[in-house]
Amino acid sequence: MPIKQNIKVAVDAIVFGYAHDTLNVLLIKQKFGEMKNQWALVGGFVKDNETLLQAVNRELEEEAGLKVNYLEQLYTFGDELQRDPRFRVISVAYFALVNSQNLKPVADTDADEAKWFAINELPPLAFDHLAILQKAHQRLKAKLTYQPIGFDLLPDEFLFSELENLYCTILEKEIDRRNFHKKIDSFGIIEESEKPALKKVGRPAKFYRFNKQKYSQLYEEGFVFEIKFA
Amino acid sequence: MPIKQNIKVAVDAIVFGYAHDTLNVLLIKQKFGEMKNQWALVGGFVKDNETLLQAVNRELEEEAGLKVNYLEQLYTFGDELQRDPRFRVISVAYFALVNSQNLKPVADTDADEAKWFAINELPPLAFDHLAILQKAHQRLKAKLTYQPIGFDLLPDEFLFSELENLYCTILEKEIDRRNFHKKIDSFGIIEESEKPALKKVGRPAKFYRFNKQKYSQLYEEGFVFEIKFA
DNA sequence: CCAAAAGTGTTTCCCGTACACCCATGC
DNA sequence: GCATGGGTGTACGGGAAACACTTTTGG
């Protein structure tokens, strides 16, 4: 019994980056199609012979020349029958983080422009991409508190104040510097870097590194990362 | 530019039920197709003009004559190119809970048999359904601790001991009866029922109800449900 | 020596944990 | 009156929260 079905499968990626105390999202302006000149998430249709993961990575590469630090499936949007006016589409959305070191995308073949937008200065978006983005934003906030993904948004070597600021900014909360430091320290998953302190104004700050191996090891042993503040 | 793509979209549902101190999963034995006589999750292909949610609910109705208490999207499985030997399929899996009152499915049109299996006495499953089921099981365990979904597995009026047992069984942990009672009580989301106590052996136990409205209200106010035990 | 940002310790309080005895019923 | 399961209180300890001064540098 052959199955008749005319639904197209797409993938979309919500890529977050963090720079200058601001959370940013990567958007592209489409060159072709119905939604020409509209800003949209990175994404496209899945090929018959590639996995969903391969599809997202390909789109990231093609549309923004980007390699991400963290990637996970977010949600599948398929309850809007008229999402794309051309035909029925369901979209598997992925959630991605890039290290602020590689936060300079270059527009590539498919898109004529790829650009970072501050999360609270978004342009109008194509399709239901705003809803997708909001869901991703929620997920980011939630995960930040129970998984060490903040490090995937920072350079390999970072200052404690940067980490702290990242948490404050994304969670929109005040955090006590001393308690935060104490807590993070107690996990034993970050270590001082030998990188010489930067000299600007005030007392120079030390650089730190996230010890991913150590974290994985602790994780296996049942350790639970958790940051919660009033 | 027309898109050529030959991928079929299916939905699958992992339905959990709880009865006699055991966690159960609903499986169906397929009447037709390549996988004839194999046990599989409830599921099927999405129609062009129905949403994903409608598709799951339809399948639940058609294959098991079932209305569920809780339903949420779990994950989309599309990284196995050879999942279904007939053609490329991606499957959007849903996670469902049924109240033990309606835990008597009747086989309907599509399937010749629908049956509950204890979670640790599963038959061999079709496709990658075992992997899906395991992911759902994980999710259930996790959610139980931070969302009041346990109540969706119990009758509307239940005993404290039933609730406690549900937690013990699913989380595979010993729980101190007094501390558990105290914690749940402190939330203020369950209330005594007027239903007269059942008389069996020992002191009769009171019935309780989950006050969903109260929970929603508290939730809006920032209340966080959380059950954690050593 | 002043300004600017980084670093650090102590006390308090609440919540999670451990733990055991009495109560209501049926037989 | 005894067996069975249901219901409840208290004491302790650890971790989260609140809180402010000292240190290092540049100008």
mmCIF file of C-alpha atoms in Angstrom, chain A residues 87-213:
data_model
loop_
_atom_site.group_PDB
_atom_site.id
_atom_site.type_symbol
_atom_site.label_atom_id
_atom_site.label_comp_id
_atom_site.label_asym_id
_atom_site.label_seq_id
_atom_site.Cartn_x
_atom_site.Cartn_y
_atom_site.Cartn_z
ATOM 1 C CA PHE A 87 2.974 24.045 0.432
ATOM 2 C CA ARG A 88 2.682 22.096 3.639
ATOM 3 C CA VAL A 89 5.960 22.135 5.517
ATOM 4 C CA ILE A 90 7.016 20.786 8.838
ATOM 5 C CA SER A 91 10.169 22.107 10.315
ATOM 6 C CA VAL A 92 12.505 20.416 12.731
ATOM 7 C CA ALA A 93 14.114 23.229 14.668
ATOM 8 C CA TYR A 94 17.583 23.012 16.168
ATOM 9 C CA PHE A 95 19.125 25.045 18.891
ATOM 10 C CA ALA A 96 22.733 26.120 18.443
ATOM 11 C CA LEU A 97 25.361 28.076 20.324
ATOM 12 C CA VAL A 98 28.510 29.622 18.986
ATOM 13 C CA ASN A 99 31.547 30.593 20.878
ATOM 14 C CA SER A 100 31.999 34.331 20.584
ATOM 15 C CA GLN A 101 35.343 33.754 18.872
ATOM 16 C CA ASN A 102 33.669 32.550 15.696
ATOM 17 C CA LEU A 103 30.933 35.093 15.797
ATOM 18 C CA LYS A 104 31.582 36.613 12.392
ATOM 19 C CA PRO A 105 29.492 34.842 9.807
ATOM 20 C CA VAL A 106 30.050 35.399 6.133
ATOM 21 C CA ALA A 107 27.164 35.254 3.774
ATOM 22 C CA ASP A 108 27.646 32.355 1.426
ATOM 23 C CA THR A 109 25.921 30.863 -1.576
ATOM 24 C CA ASP A 110 22.254 30.618 -0.593
ATOM 25 C CA ALA A 111 21.756 33.799 1.340
ATOM 26 C CA ASP A 112 22.873 37.229 0.371
ATOM 27 C CA GLU A 113 23.178 38.468 3.896
ATOM 28 C CA ALA A 114 23.756 36.868 7.269
ATOM 29 C CA LYS A 115 23.661 39.084 10.285
ATOM 30 C CA TRP A 116 23.599 39.013 14.076
ATOM 31 C CA PHE A 117 20.695 40.720 15.843
ATOM 32 C CA ALA A 118 20.398 41.519 19.509
ATOM 33 C CA ILE A 119 17.634 39.397 20.974
ATOM 34 C CA ASN A 120 15.569 42.442 21.829
ATOM 35 C CA GLU A 121 16.079 44.271 18.579
ATOM 36 C CA LEU A 122 14.736 41.746 16.142
ATOM 37 C CA PRO A 123 13.413 42.647 12.713
ATOM 38 C CA PRO A 124 10.119 41.167 11.495
ATOM 39 C CA LEU A 125 10.642 37.508 10.711
ATOM 40 C CA ALA A 126 9.403 35.219 7.964
ATOM 41 C CA PHE A 127 6.923 32.371 8.541
ATOM 42 C CA ASP A 128 6.499 31.384 12.181
ATOM 43 C CA HIS A 129 10.135 32.007 12.913
ATOM 44 C CA LEU A 130 9.412 34.372 15.767
ATOM 45 C CA ALA A 131 7.570 31.655 17.663
ATOM 46 C CA ILE A 132 10.414 29.231 17.062
ATOM 47 C CA LEU A 133 12.896 31.775 18.265
ATOM 48 C CA GLN A 134 10.964 32.417 21.424
ATOM 49 C CA LYS A 135 10.855 28.741 22.226
ATOM 50 C CA ALA A 136 14.591 28.555 21.718
ATOM 51 C CA HIS A 137 15.128 31.527 23.976
ATOM 52 C CA GLN A 138 13.136 29.837 26.713
ATOM 53 C CA ARG A 139 15.156 26.669 26.301
ATOM 54 C CA LEU A 140 18.387 28.600 26.527
ATOM 55 C CA LYS A 141 17.324 30.219 29.776
ATOM 56 C CA ALA A 142 16.263 26.917 31.242
ATOM 57 C CA LYS A 143 19.318 24.942 30.157
ATOM 58 C CA LEU A 144 21.691 27.568 31.403
ATOM 59 C CA THR A 145 20.653 26.692 34.929
ATOM 60 C CA TYR A 146 21.108 22.950 34.709
ATOM 61 C CA GLN A 147 23.750 22.358 32.070
ATOM 62 C CA PRO A 148 27.095 24.069 31.582
ATOM 63 C CA ILE A 149 26.270 25.464 28.169
ATOM 64 C CA GLY A 150 27.171 29.025 29.036
ATOM 65 C CA PHE A 151 30.768 28.147 28.234
ATOM 66 C CA ASP A 152 29.793 27.412 24.654
ATOM 67 C CA LEU A 153 28.903 31.061 24.277
ATOM 68 C CA LEU A 154 32.200 32.367 25.638
ATOM 69 C CA PRO A 155 35.737 32.289 24.264
ATOM 70 C CA ASP A 156 37.869 29.354 25.397
ATOM 71 C CA GLU A 157 39.543 31.621 27.904
ATOM 72 C CA PHE A 158 37.247 33.975 29.689
ATOM 73 C CA LEU A 159 37.014 36.171 32.731
ATOM 74 C CA PHE A 160 34.852 35.363 35.692
ATOM 75 C CA SER A 161 33.098 38.665 35.211
ATOM 76 C CA GLU A 162 32.191 37.677 31.659
ATOM 77 C CA LEU A 163 30.663 34.432 32.833
ATOM 78 C CA GLU A 164 28.785 36.223 35.553
ATOM 79 C CA ASN A 165 27.548 38.852 33.127
ATOM 80 C CA LEU A 166 26.395 36.206 30.709
ATOM 81 C CA TYR A 167 24.243 34.639 33.407
ATOM 82 C CA CYS A 168 22.894 37.993 34.548
ATOM 83 C CA THR A 169 22.077 39.083 31.026
ATOM 84 C CA ILE A 170 20.440 35.927 29.783
ATOM 85 C CA LEU A 171 18.537 35.124 32.951
ATOM 86 C CA GLU A 172 17.694 38.778 33.537
ATOM 87 C CA LYS A 173 18.598 38.498 37.181
ATOM 88 C CA GLU A 174 20.927 40.096 39.636
ATOM 89 C CA ILE A 175 23.513 37.658 40.896
ATOM 90 C CA ASP A 176 25.694 38.044 43.944
ATOM 91 C CA ARG A 177 29.254 37.974 42.696
ATOM 92 C CA ARG A 178 30.653 36.213 45.747
ATOM 93 C CA ASN A 179 28.035 33.490 45.877
ATOM 94 C CA PHE A 180 28.281 32.909 42.148
ATOM 95 C CA HIS A 181 32.045 32.578 42.291
ATOM 96 C CA LYS A 182 31.847 30.239 45.253
ATOM 97 C CA LYS A 183 29.275 28.033 43.581
ATOM 98 C CA ILE A 184 31.070 27.734 40.267
ATOM 99 C CA ASP A 185 34.351 27.109 42.064
ATOM 100 C CA SER A 186 32.806 24.356 44.133
ATOM 101 C CA PHE A 187 31.982 22.379 40.989
ATOM 102 C CA GLY A 188 35.639 22.026 40.150
ATOM 103 C CA ILE A 189 35.013 22.271 36.435
ATOM 104 C CA ILE A 190 36.868 25.450 35.641
ATOM 105 C CA GLU A 191 40.526 26.169 36.044
ATOM 106 C CA GLU A 192 42.804 29.166 35.879
ATOM 107 C CA SER A 193 44.513 29.775 32.587
ATOM 108 C CA GLU A 194 48.140 30.825 32.294
ATOM 109 C CA LYS A 195 47.133 33.534 29.903
ATOM 110 C CA PRO A 196 48.416 36.811 31.334
ATOM 111 C CA ALA A 197 45.792 39.124 32.719
ATOM 112 C CA LEU A 198 44.497 41.876 30.537
ATOM 113 C CA LYS A 199 45.384 45.359 31.700
ATOM 114 C CA LYS A 200 42.688 47.951 31.322
ATOM 115 C CA VAL A 201 41.255 49.948 34.200
ATOM 116 C CA GLY A 202 41.174 48.606 37.720
ATOM 117 C CA ARG A 203 42.682 45.414 39.029
ATOM 118 C CA PRO A 204 43.541 42.960 36.248
ATOM 119 C CA ALA A 205 41.314 39.882 36.030
ATOM 120 C CA LYS A 206 42.472 36.281 35.660
ATOM 121 C CA PHE A 207 41.475 34.129 32.724
ATOM 122 C CA TYR A 208 39.721 30.811 33.221
ATOM 123 C CA ARG A 209 39.022 27.743 31.130
ATOM 124 C CA PHE A 210 36.134 25.290 31.256
ATOM 125 C CA ASN A 211 37.449 21.777 31.784
ATOM 126 C CA LYS A 212 35.031 19.825 29.665
ATOM 127 C CA GLN A 213 36.699 16.477 30.332
#
